[in-house]
Amino acid sequence: MSPTGTEDDVAAIAKRWKNKRGSLIMALHGLQDRYGYVPREAAMSLGEQMDVPLARIYEVLTFYNYFRLKSPGKHVVSVCMGTACYLKGAPQLLSRASEELGIKPGETTADGEFHLQVVRCVGCCGLAPVVTVNAKLLAKVTGESLEAHLLTPTTAEDGKA
Amino acid sequence: MARLTVADLEARAPAEAQVSDQPKIKVGMSTCGMAAGAEPVFVALEAELRRRSVEWRVARTGCAGMCSMEPLVEVTLPGQPAVMFGDVTPEFARHLAAACAAGKPLPVEKRVPGIADLARIAGEPVATEGGPRQYRIVMRNCGVIDPEEIDEYLDRGGYKALARVLSTMTPEQVIEELKVSGLRGRGGAGFPAWLKWSLTRESAGEEHLIVCNGDEGDPGAYMDRSVLEGDPHAVLEGMIIGGYVIGAKSGFFYIRAEYPLAIQRIEKALRQARASGLLGNNILGTDFSFNVEIRLGAGAFVCGEETALIASVEGKRGTPSPRPPYPSVKGLWGQPTMINNVESLANLTQIVLRGGEWFSGIGMGKSTGTKVFAVTGKVKHAGLVEIPMGMTLREVVEGICGGSASGSPIKAVQTGGPSGGLIPARELDTPITYEHLQKLGSYMGSGGMIVMDETDDLVELSRFYLGFCVDESCGKCAPCRIGGTQMLRLLDRIAAGKGNEGDIATIRRLAHAMQKASLCGLGQGAPNPVLSALRYFEPEFRGRLTSSGN
């Protein structure tokens, strides 16, 4: 179990969603909201408490892009690659971020500070290109403004991308 | 809050009738506004008013659609028309609040010209200063009310349609009204809404279910997010009416996890509706009971497809299954299920209140009513527009959105997202209807409209769209899984300058196979962006071939 979460958290999530139809994905969202990803131990414990086989849980976890199986690190940097952002230079922003952090999309820096990822569309196309750092949405991002945010990321709302 | 009854709602006076002697100040606080810095603007306005000991409430509101000009602040002085300010900074906000507090004239800078009244008038055409007219039905409350206050929705006639339906209409009468309205599904395909409602109602099952599809997966489209954030009760009201009509006791909102604010606003709307007797047992004191729960998506484009969406709401992998049986016969847990798009449901209350005939009078031919588009890309005023069907693409892109942002001429417009197609600039005078767009090789889609200028490389763009569908393919059927990958390899080769004459023909053959043989809309639609690029811009592809002399 991750140091930030406890068995009680899993039990609370399992209790909330057990016996509600179609609730497995909601329970997994609960785990990811709590831990920032879905730790294997938590998934196992959830499965036992909700009477769902582990294979079924991983079948779902690996299908959906949103779920992470590894700890993403402290700051999650998500470069939006929706069409509007793509046209307005998101690919260049992604390589800039990649260069700056020294990691490829989907990777976490060795010190666990940053996780870089591509997201499909955050639905903020009128302000493209858009990058989110944790829960904070940055609008009309330039290479310079992105760099500034990577130097001083907001820590207020950690853990939620 | 006390439980409401039909009589309470009928007796409620509209907001227009309430006179205020205080200035009204509103800040657009949807995702776009927040990203552009609406929060510090809001704080600055409140602080400045407090500093001057003025106790006016600064209101939060949804997205007015002018996303590229966010943060937006609207000020209405008593007895005067509303004035909208764009690109507001905290500093300007203080200046604005100071002027209001001192009773001085409002600043002339930062006014957003001519569109202040845009969102004000529900269901009435509004001019964009002599230009083409937007027409707001779906977005009638967006940017007008505080979406977190049910009272503001009620003041705008909210839940009156539900009251009318429950007290005076049979389900068949609602379906008949829908039939007269000509409303077609706004998720993209344009299936007649009344038929879907009627088919689901008539299907036998242990229970009937309704789902609101808020899994807006098209990258470059965010109409549904804005409506969910800006007017959540309107969607909910449409859903409750839908539940009554098909005989459902439960409904589900299926919303993308990437839209946290929309989820939060719907959660709040559900709580308020329950507390007011608009949801739950014995709604509005009648014997109709209906409950709604939220289920979140988790980042899979294929879940916009009905059968995949059903699997996902059930908490499983979002893999599609062959149709028939259609969800209207066998959907969630094998029961008859009606899936409606957010925008379709948001039209409902006005069709009930104003009548199907009124609705069918708007639009062109078999495409009635309005459509909301997210116009983005290389356009001057990126944002949301709601237009009557039949308006031309040019009127939208150039008339309402100001044309090219860069000065480089517009080359093409893309509608329908990864399943849609490119429309070249020379076809911009085409009216926007389901039929006209299909004739051009594109389709209506959910409302993404991406504008490209002469600097954009359409071979790259084709790769972008196809790459998206290849990534999002669930892998269940071979035409989509293998066809998409092979086509992408051919496009990679062409983009790298290593393609040959035969590659273009092979792409067309693969496209044909994918369109005919894929299991669901994702695979069937995936070749469309490539095919339409080839249809109108083949020379760009040929110019990249190794033997490009021919």
XYZ file of C-alpha atoms in Angstrom:
711
model
C 0.000 0.000 0.000
C 1.218 3.469 -0.793
C 2.340 5.515 2.198
C -0.318 8.132 1.472
C -3.239 5.735 1.544
C -4.599 3.243 4.003
C -6.646 0.079 3.918
C -9.530 2.141 5.337
C -9.644 4.264 2.204
C -10.070 1.203 0.029
C -12.733 -0.138 2.345
C -14.655 3.131 2.181
C -14.518 3.116 -1.625
C -15.556 -0.535 -1.794
C -18.423 0.066 0.603
C -19.660 3.035 -1.365
C -19.792 1.164 -4.684
C -20.431 -2.451 -3.771
C -23.828 -3.718 -4.886
C -24.379 -0.686 -7.094
C -24.737 -1.742 -10.663
C -22.080 -0.719 -13.149
C -19.879 0.720 -10.447
C -16.460 -0.868 -11.020
C -15.095 2.038 -13.071
C -16.389 4.481 -10.457
C -14.614 2.568 -7.700
C -11.389 2.576 -9.722
C -11.738 6.331 -10.193
C -12.037 6.479 -6.428
C -8.716 4.672 -6.039
C -6.943 6.844 -8.584
C -8.294 10.020 -6.988
C -6.959 8.794 -3.664
C -3.513 7.571 -4.698
C -2.857 9.379 -7.967
C -2.751 5.948 -9.637
C -4.146 2.496 -8.978
C -1.678 0.545 -6.795
C -1.796 -3.225 -7.274
C -2.385 -3.906 -3.571
C -5.326 -1.504 -3.546
C -6.780 -3.124 -6.671
C -6.464 -6.561 -5.049
C -8.073 -5.413 -1.857
C -10.877 -3.676 -3.764
C -11.510 -6.822 -5.788
C -11.832 -8.928 -2.657
C -14.178 -6.508 -0.986
C -16.355 -5.962 -4.040
C -16.287 -9.607 -5.133
C -14.729 -8.775 -8.477
C -11.949 -11.024 -9.849
C -8.597 -9.259 -10.223
C -8.508 -10.189 -13.913
C -11.672 -8.211 -14.465
C -10.218 -5.222 -12.686
C -7.061 -5.251 -14.809
C -9.075 -5.868 -17.953
C -10.756 -2.543 -17.271
C -7.674 -0.686 -15.979
C -5.610 -1.516 -19.044
C -8.375 -0.652 -21.505
C -8.870 2.951 -20.443
C -6.197 5.602 -20.990
C -7.184 7.530 -17.914
C -6.063 4.929 -15.405
C -2.425 4.807 -14.326
C -0.793 1.718 -12.922
C 2.323 3.459 -11.671
C 2.821 6.429 -9.426
C 2.967 9.450 -11.705
C 5.242 11.544 -9.556
C 4.510 14.818 -7.901
C 3.525 16.977 -10.848
C 1.595 15.631 -13.788
C 2.179 17.661 -16.935
C -0.441 16.895 -19.569
C -0.033 18.326 -23.049
C -3.390 18.429 -24.831
C -3.213 16.903 -28.293
C -6.760 17.659 -29.433
C -7.058 18.884 -33.001
C -7.181 22.577 -32.139
C -4.114 22.301 -29.899
C -2.360 20.174 -32.519
C -2.856 22.877 -35.135
C -1.660 25.563 -32.742
C 1.654 23.933 -31.961
C 1.046 21.258 -29.315
C 3.590 18.868 -30.901
C 6.301 21.527 -30.487
C 5.238 22.134 -26.890
C 5.431 18.420 -26.201
C 8.973 18.142 -27.512
C 9.944 21.233 -25.580
C 8.561 19.764 -22.344
C 10.163 16.449 -23.140
C 13.535 18.110 -23.677
C 13.199 20.288 -20.608
C 12.336 17.379 -18.317
C 14.558 14.851 -20.033
C 11.788 12.256 -20.314
C 9.509 10.922 -23.027
C 5.703 11.194 -22.841
C 4.414 8.538 -20.443
C 7.565 8.672 -18.306
C 8.369 10.084 -14.882
C 11.581 11.912 -13.987
C 14.077 9.965 -11.889
C 13.483 12.212 -8.874
C 9.726 11.549 -9.097
C 9.009 15.258 -9.522
C 7.391 15.250 -12.965
C 5.276 12.952 -15.074
C 4.769 13.934 -18.715
C 1.771 12.726 -20.675
C -0.341 13.441 -23.710
C -4.089 13.931 -23.262
C -6.680 13.703 -25.986
C -8.704 16.822 -25.476
C -9.530 18.734 -22.344
C -12.274 20.613 -24.157
C -10.713 24.025 -23.945
C -10.112 24.375 -27.660
C -10.923 28.073 -27.814
C -7.773 28.775 -25.806
C -5.471 26.377 -27.636
C -2.794 25.251 -27.131
C -3.551 24.033 -23.641
C -1.404 22.258 -21.045
C -2.473 21.134 -17.608
C -0.076 20.931 -14.676
C -1.814 18.851 -12.007
C -5.342 20.295 -11.855
C -4.332 23.699 -13.183
C -5.191 24.479 -16.778
C -2.824 26.748 -18.683
C -4.254 28.559 -21.688
C -2.603 29.803 -24.903
C 0.661 28.234 -23.826
C 3.964 29.211 -25.395
C 7.294 27.466 -25.047
C 8.389 30.185 -22.619
C 5.272 30.117 -20.446
C 5.447 26.342 -20.250
C 9.063 26.475 -19.161
C 8.178 28.998 -16.462
C 5.483 26.693 -15.126
C 7.826 23.734 -15.079
C 10.229 25.748 -12.966
C 7.538 26.749 -10.470
C 4.686 24.265 -10.666
C 1.601 24.763 -8.536
C 1.477 22.321 -5.691
C -1.964 23.256 -4.443
C -3.870 20.507 -6.178
C -1.436 17.683 -6.493
C -2.309 14.266 -7.646
C -5.120 15.096 -10.002
C -4.249 15.440 -13.654
C -35.319 23.818 -0.040
C -38.993 22.875 -0.043
C -40.343 20.319 -2.472
C -41.924 22.020 -5.443
C -45.260 21.233 -7.030
C -46.652 21.780 -10.513
C -48.598 24.786 -9.240
C -45.457 26.393 -7.743
C -43.693 26.245 -11.086
C -46.636 27.576 -13.038
C -47.011 30.500 -10.664
C -43.346 31.469 -10.857
C -42.713 34.836 -12.515
C -39.928 35.017 -15.084
C -36.680 36.771 -14.202
C -37.293 39.494 -16.771
C -40.194 40.713 -14.657
C -38.025 41.168 -11.588
C -36.709 44.693 -11.392
C -33.415 45.344 -9.684
C -31.951 48.646 -8.603
C -28.484 47.154 -8.253
C -25.924 46.708 -10.982
C -25.480 43.096 -12.011
C -21.936 41.883 -12.437
C -21.251 38.451 -13.880
C -18.022 36.596 -14.478
C -17.774 33.664 -16.900
C -16.519 30.805 -14.731
C -16.501 27.755 -16.960
C -13.370 25.748 -17.701
C -12.339 28.198 -20.433
C -12.840 31.217 -18.212
C -10.983 29.654 -15.296
C -8.087 28.694 -17.551
C -7.846 32.249 -18.803
C -7.794 33.603 -15.253
C -11.411 34.282 -14.249
C -10.805 33.415 -10.599
C -8.400 36.309 -9.850
C -10.736 38.609 -11.793
C -13.657 37.486 -9.640
C -11.631 38.007 -6.477
C -10.522 41.456 -7.612
C -14.091 42.540 -8.362
C -15.341 41.386 -4.978
C -12.411 42.919 -3.120
C -12.777 46.302 -4.780
C -16.521 46.418 -4.092
C -15.935 45.440 -0.478
C -13.222 48.041 -0.134
C -15.776 50.617 -1.217
C -18.355 49.163 1.173
C -20.718 48.177 -1.598
C -22.603 44.945 -1.028
C -23.447 43.835 -4.525
C -23.153 40.200 -5.370
C -20.698 39.280 -8.097
C -22.268 36.334 -9.914
C -20.615 33.336 -11.479
C -21.971 32.216 -14.786
C -21.264 29.679 -17.528
C -19.657 30.017 -20.920
C -21.102 32.644 -23.235
C -19.254 31.036 -26.114
C -16.628 33.691 -26.719
C -13.830 31.548 -25.411
C -10.927 33.326 -27.048
C -11.904 36.563 -25.259
C -12.042 35.062 -21.766
C -12.066 36.142 -18.991
C -15.393 37.806 -19.700
C -17.197 40.160 -17.337
C -20.681 41.463 -17.984
C -22.057 44.511 -16.258
C -25.707 45.584 -16.343
C -26.459 48.948 -14.784
C -30.095 49.470 -13.731
C -32.188 50.468 -16.723
C -29.328 50.049 -19.176
C -28.337 47.335 -21.623
C -25.667 44.874 -20.547
C -22.073 45.606 -21.472
C -19.597 42.775 -21.930
C -15.877 43.173 -21.343
C -13.327 40.707 -22.691
C -9.708 39.803 -21.845
C -10.288 41.251 -18.391
C -7.311 41.423 -16.052
C -7.552 41.734 -12.247
C -6.307 45.307 -12.610
C -9.036 46.171 -15.102
C -11.570 44.391 -12.883
C -10.707 46.714 -9.979
C -11.055 49.720 -12.289
C -14.440 48.388 -13.471
C -15.711 47.738 -9.951
C -14.574 51.187 -8.870
C -16.491 52.824 -11.720
C -19.635 50.839 -10.842
C -19.370 51.657 -7.165
C -18.869 55.358 -7.808
C -21.777 55.474 -10.255
C -19.433 56.614 -13.023
C -19.834 55.643 -16.691
C -18.417 52.227 -17.525
C -14.964 52.134 -19.125
C -14.897 52.197 -22.903
C -11.873 49.912 -23.219
C -12.074 46.136 -23.480
C -15.696 46.149 -24.557
C -16.554 43.164 -26.670
C -18.209 44.844 -29.623
C -21.757 44.116 -30.592
C -22.212 40.759 -28.938
C -23.128 41.787 -25.433
C -26.722 40.776 -26.017
C -25.810 37.500 -27.620
C -26.770 35.136 -24.855
C -29.512 37.269 -23.480
C -32.366 36.335 -25.728
C -33.684 32.819 -25.555
C -34.858 31.447 -28.848
C -34.708 34.783 -30.594
C -32.356 35.596 -33.445
C -29.619 37.958 -32.358
C -27.441 39.931 -34.694
C -23.691 40.027 -34.388
C -23.619 43.701 -35.371
C -25.115 43.405 -38.849
C -23.535 40.012 -39.441
C -25.111 36.562 -39.547
C -27.395 35.746 -36.674
C -26.834 33.271 -33.932
C -29.932 31.659 -32.521
C -29.783 30.306 -29.034
C -31.966 27.455 -27.879
C -29.468 25.022 -26.383
C -27.217 27.771 -25.040
C -30.042 30.068 -23.983
C -28.907 30.091 -20.356
C -25.163 29.659 -20.869
C -23.393 32.765 -19.679
C -26.692 34.119 -18.382
C -27.477 32.205 -15.201
C -25.371 30.965 -12.334
C -25.388 27.240 -13.129
C -24.956 26.341 -9.475
C -28.155 28.103 -8.396
C -31.327 26.210 -9.220
C -33.346 29.357 -8.476
C -31.782 31.148 -11.398
C -32.749 28.288 -13.676
C -36.279 28.341 -12.267
C -36.425 32.099 -12.876
C -35.748 31.430 -16.545
C -38.718 29.090 -16.836
C -36.819 26.060 -15.635
C -38.747 22.830 -14.958
C -41.906 24.346 -16.431
C -41.631 21.913 -19.315
C -41.417 19.013 -16.869
C -44.425 20.355 -14.966
C -46.416 20.621 -18.182
C -45.448 17.131 -19.316
C -46.293 15.516 -15.989
C -49.552 17.341 -15.493
C -51.018 17.599 -18.987
C -49.258 15.345 -21.507
C -49.202 11.636 -22.195
C -45.911 10.061 -23.311
C -47.419 9.666 -26.793
C -48.160 13.374 -26.962
C -44.544 14.215 -26.130
C -43.354 11.830 -28.834
C -45.779 13.398 -31.301
C -44.442 16.853 -30.451
C -40.910 15.574 -31.028
C -41.979 14.116 -34.361
C -43.426 17.443 -35.461
C -40.252 19.227 -34.310
C -38.062 17.113 -36.588
C -35.316 17.030 -33.912
C -32.495 14.678 -34.916
C -29.758 13.266 -32.704
C -27.073 15.892 -32.113
C -24.339 13.356 -31.450
C -23.582 13.261 -35.136
C -25.551 10.706 -37.090
C -28.842 12.572 -37.040
C -31.230 9.737 -36.252
C -34.764 11.108 -35.703
C -35.174 11.622 -31.960
C -38.888 10.784 -31.865
C -38.247 7.403 -33.468
C -35.587 6.502 -30.917
C -37.901 7.532 -28.086
C -40.816 5.650 -29.532
C -38.809 2.477 -30.277
C -37.437 2.381 -26.737
C -40.837 3.011 -25.219
C -42.383 0.161 -27.217
C -39.643 -2.381 -26.452
C -40.498 -4.938 -23.815
C -38.234 -5.358 -20.796
C -38.137 -5.637 -17.028
C -37.291 -1.951 -16.876
C -36.479 0.884 -19.235
C -33.351 2.993 -18.878
C -32.094 6.307 -20.173
C -28.510 7.453 -20.620
C -27.259 10.938 -21.319
C -24.139 10.625 -23.430
C -21.701 13.239 -22.195
C -18.628 11.394 -23.440
C -17.614 14.134 -25.811
C -14.592 12.419 -27.287
C -14.086 14.325 -30.513
C -10.792 16.183 -29.994
C -11.587 19.776 -30.850
C -15.187 19.827 -29.682
C -16.495 21.013 -26.341
C -20.109 22.061 -26.852
C -21.421 19.450 -24.449
C -18.938 20.421 -21.765
C -20.109 24.030 -21.979
C -23.766 23.094 -21.760
C -23.190 20.716 -18.837
C -21.165 23.412 -17.084
C -23.319 26.362 -18.056
C -26.855 24.965 -17.812
C -26.828 21.552 -16.114
C -30.488 21.647 -15.098
C -31.664 22.014 -18.694
C -30.008 18.721 -19.608
C -31.331 17.067 -16.467
C -34.853 18.340 -17.139
C -34.703 16.910 -20.666
C -33.560 13.614 -19.211
C -36.354 13.460 -16.632
C -38.897 14.135 -19.389
C -37.246 11.355 -21.410
C -37.548 9.020 -18.432
C -41.267 9.752 -18.130
C -41.845 9.210 -21.846
C -40.105 5.846 -22.154
C -41.269 4.642 -18.738
C -37.842 4.610 -17.064
C -37.206 4.716 -13.339
C -33.445 5.202 -13.585
C -31.139 7.218 -15.723
C -27.385 7.646 -16.003
C -25.232 10.593 -16.908
C -22.157 9.211 -18.647
C -19.533 11.970 -18.558
C -15.864 12.102 -19.496
C -13.542 12.031 -16.504
C -11.570 14.772 -18.278
C -14.412 17.216 -17.515
C -14.176 17.655 -13.719
C -16.131 20.918 -13.601
C -18.998 19.499 -15.671
C -19.165 16.496 -13.327
C -19.188 18.741 -10.273
C -21.991 20.911 -11.693
C -24.125 17.902 -12.608
C -23.588 16.433 -9.130
C -24.752 19.694 -7.629
C -27.729 19.917 -9.985
C -28.781 16.385 -8.990
C -28.611 17.270 -5.282
C -30.641 20.442 -5.808
C -33.225 18.662 -7.940
C -33.635 15.931 -5.322
C -34.076 18.475 -2.544
C -36.688 20.323 -4.593
C -38.791 17.279 -5.383
C -37.795 17.326 -9.061
C -35.984 14.016 -8.854
C -36.616 10.932 -6.742
C -39.969 9.648 -5.576
C -43.213 11.336 -6.591
C -41.717 14.080 -8.702
C -43.620 17.378 -8.340
C -46.179 15.553 -6.243
C -47.202 13.210 -9.092
C -46.857 9.433 -9.038
C -43.849 9.550 -11.380
C -40.565 8.533 -9.711
C -37.176 8.735 -11.383
C -33.563 8.637 -10.236
C -30.332 9.640 -11.890
C -26.777 8.516 -11.191
C -23.447 9.551 -12.669
C -21.015 7.181 -14.342
C -17.658 8.457 -15.531
C -15.767 7.574 -18.657
C -12.057 6.909 -18.413
C -10.543 8.098 -21.655
C -11.691 5.932 -24.539
C -12.990 7.546 -27.727
C -14.769 4.353 -28.769
C -17.133 4.787 -25.811
C -19.010 7.425 -27.795
C -20.301 4.489 -29.820
C -23.595 3.354 -28.313
C -22.844 -0.306 -27.666
C -19.358 0.475 -26.293
C -20.872 3.199 -24.114
C -23.289 0.672 -22.670
C -20.438 -1.675 -21.776
C -18.625 1.214 -20.121
C -21.650 2.356 -18.081
C -21.906 -1.250 -16.922
C -18.343 -0.837 -15.637
C -16.662 -2.993 -18.282
C -14.147 -2.516 -21.089
C -15.718 -0.296 -23.725
C -15.775 -2.769 -26.588
C -18.597 -2.372 -29.085
C -20.887 -5.226 -30.054
C -22.724 -5.871 -33.323
C -26.028 -4.130 -33.901
C -28.834 -5.232 -34.031
C -29.973 -5.648 -31.368
C -30.008 -1.884 -30.936
C -29.806 -0.388 -27.446
C -33.457 0.630 -27.763
C -34.253 -3.086 -27.658
C -31.371 -4.504 -25.628
C -29.112 -2.008 -23.929
C -27.885 -1.636 -20.358
C -28.092 -5.002 -18.579
C -30.086 -6.285 -21.537
C -32.916 -3.816 -21.010
C -34.372 -1.279 -23.477
C -32.155 1.781 -23.182
C -32.412 5.193 -24.739
C -29.132 7.025 -25.269
C -29.353 10.727 -25.963
C -26.635 13.244 -26.535
C -26.341 16.259 -24.201
C -27.331 18.749 -26.876
C -30.359 16.692 -27.973
C -31.666 16.670 -24.408
C -30.971 20.369 -23.934
C -33.424 21.100 -26.786
C -36.232 19.197 -25.116
C -37.669 21.759 -22.724
C -38.089 24.374 -25.434
C -39.769 21.910 -27.794
C -42.255 21.075 -25.044
C -42.872 24.698 -24.073
C -42.973 26.262 -27.528
C -44.182 23.324 -29.546
C -42.715 21.126 -32.248
C -44.009 23.398 -34.967
C -42.039 26.346 -33.635
C -38.881 24.223 -33.641
C -39.419 22.867 -37.136
C -39.801 26.429 -38.405
C -36.103 26.967 -37.629
C -33.527 25.414 -39.901
C -33.573 24.065 -43.428
C -35.353 21.034 -44.884
C -34.956 17.925 -42.795
C -32.379 19.613 -40.585
C -34.517 21.540 -38.127
C -33.582 23.652 -35.141
C -30.131 24.895 -34.310
C -26.686 23.345 -33.948
C -23.918 24.351 -31.594
C -20.422 24.334 -33.055
C -17.052 24.694 -31.412
C -15.240 26.760 -33.996
C -11.520 26.541 -33.355
C -8.163 26.350 -35.087
C -6.909 29.216 -37.237
C -9.910 31.433 -36.753
C -9.966 34.898 -35.238
C -12.721 34.445 -32.645
C -12.537 30.852 -31.533
C -15.512 29.812 -29.480
C -18.966 28.320 -29.409
C -21.672 29.427 -31.782
C -25.249 28.248 -32.003
C -26.713 28.781 -35.429
C -29.926 27.856 -37.183
C -29.364 24.857 -39.462
C -28.986 25.983 -43.039
C -26.594 28.838 -42.321
C -23.573 28.536 -44.594
C -20.131 27.530 -43.400
C -18.841 30.876 -44.637
C -21.325 32.812 -42.514
C -20.134 30.922 -39.450
C -16.403 30.992 -40.106
C -16.100 34.454 -41.607
C -19.263 36.233 -40.500
C -19.500 35.199 -36.867
C -15.965 34.081 -36.099
C -14.102 36.760 -38.017
C -12.317 34.573 -40.581
C -8.647 33.689 -40.582
C -6.646 34.713 -37.541
C -3.296 34.860 -39.275
C -4.196 36.636 -42.481
C -3.245 33.521 -44.421
C -6.344 32.503 -46.432
C -8.567 29.744 -45.103
C -7.769 26.487 -46.817
C -10.331 24.096 -45.381
C -12.774 23.472 -42.590
C -13.053 20.116 -40.849
C -16.307 18.918 -39.318
C -17.170 15.654 -37.624
C -13.795 15.110 -35.924
C -11.910 11.854 -36.463
C -14.898 10.357 -38.293
C -15.608 13.438 -40.352
C -14.033 15.118 -43.284
C -12.382 18.165 -44.742
C -14.352 20.720 -46.671
C -12.252 22.887 -48.993
C -12.556 26.682 -48.918
C -14.320 26.732 -52.298
C -17.276 24.886 -50.746
C -17.738 27.307 -47.868
C -21.045 28.552 -49.259
C -22.586 25.177 -48.481
C -25.474 25.355 -46.011
C -24.926 23.421 -42.799
C -27.415 20.555 -42.855
C -26.936 16.827 -42.272
C -27.501 16.183 -45.975
C -25.305 18.926 -47.433
C -22.312 18.005 -45.284
C -22.665 14.333 -46.146
C -22.719 15.160 -49.843
C -19.333 16.826 -49.427
C -17.895 13.676 -47.838
C -17.965 15.011 -44.296
C -20.716 14.848 -41.714
C -22.350 16.928 -39.054
C -20.644 15.185 -36.187
C -21.125 16.408 -32.689
C -20.114 19.962 -33.506
C -16.369 20.303 -33.882
C -15.465 22.773 -36.611
C -11.758 23.199 -37.118
C -10.511 25.916 -39.402
C -7.258 25.479 -41.309
C -5.286 28.074 -43.216
C -2.846 27.783 -46.105
C 0.058 27.054 -43.767
C -1.502 23.795 -42.557
C -0.219 20.550 -44.041
C -3.145 18.280 -44.829
C -1.025 15.143 -45.273
C 0.137 15.619 -41.684
C -3.398 16.355 -40.563
C -4.657 13.131 -42.168
C -1.975 11.258 -40.256
C -3.017 13.023 -37.080
C -6.658 11.997 -37.395
C -5.943 8.466 -38.515
C -3.311 8.075 -35.797
C -5.962 9.082 -33.279
C -8.359 6.364 -34.476
C -5.601 3.746 -34.612
C -4.699 4.550 -30.998
C -8.327 4.466 -29.963
C -9.288 1.326 -31.855
C -10.441 -1.240 -29.312
C -8.848 -3.990 -31.374
C -11.873 -6.225 -31.473
C -12.417 -6.377 -35.251
C -9.721 -6.901 -37.895
C -10.744 -4.265 -40.465
C -10.323 -1.474 -37.945
C -7.348 -2.898 -36.049
C -5.258 -4.011 -39.018
C -6.658 -1.757 -41.736
C -6.064 1.372 -39.695
C -2.496 0.429 -38.819
C -1.598 -0.432 -42.398
C -3.122 2.741 -43.738
C -1.199 4.767 -41.187
C 2.053 3.103 -42.301
C 1.315 4.080 -45.891
C 0.630 7.652 -44.826
C 3.842 7.721 -42.798
C 5.700 6.594 -45.898
C 4.090 9.262 -48.065
C 4.746 11.958 -45.461
C 8.390 10.903 -45.341
C 8.644 11.325 -49.125
C 9.048 7.612 -49.725
C 5.611 6.681 -51.013
C 4.887 5.487 -54.513
C 2.057 5.749 -56.998
C 0.406 2.530 -55.810
C 0.164 3.684 -52.192
C -2.693 6.083 -52.828
C -4.718 3.379 -54.567
C -3.991 0.978 -51.698
C -5.159 3.583 -49.177
C -8.437 3.897 -51.049
C -8.896 0.103 -51.123
C -8.163 -0.226 -47.416
C -10.544 2.625 -46.691
C -13.295 0.858 -48.570
C -12.741 -2.360 -46.625
C -12.726 -0.512 -43.294
C -15.906 1.397 -44.105
C -17.762 -1.734 -45.162
C -16.475 -4.311 -42.728
C -15.687 -2.594 -39.420
C -17.900 -3.479 -36.503
C -18.662 0.007 -35.261
C -18.653 3.649 -36.164
C -15.044 4.172 -35.101
C -13.609 1.850 -37.737
C -16.197 2.740 -40.332
C -15.505 6.432 -39.917
C -11.739 6.322 -39.405
C -10.831 6.520 -43.118
C -13.071 9.562 -43.709
C -10.547 12.295 -42.862
C -8.001 10.643 -45.163
C -10.475 10.050 -47.983
C -11.781 13.597 -47.898
C -8.245 14.978 -47.878
C -7.522 12.846 -50.941
C -10.751 13.915 -52.560
C -9.992 17.623 -52.402
C -6.244 17.825 -51.927
C -4.813 14.822 -53.781
C -2.056 16.896 -55.402
C -0.607 17.547 -51.926
C -0.262 13.804 -51.423
C 1.097 13.248 -54.944
C 3.650 15.980 -54.440
C 5.186 13.858 -51.688
C 5.582 10.683 -53.774
C 9.044 9.568 -54.859
C 8.059 9.690 -58.523
C 6.325 13.005 -58.093
C 6.986 14.052 -61.674
C 3.834 12.307 -62.901
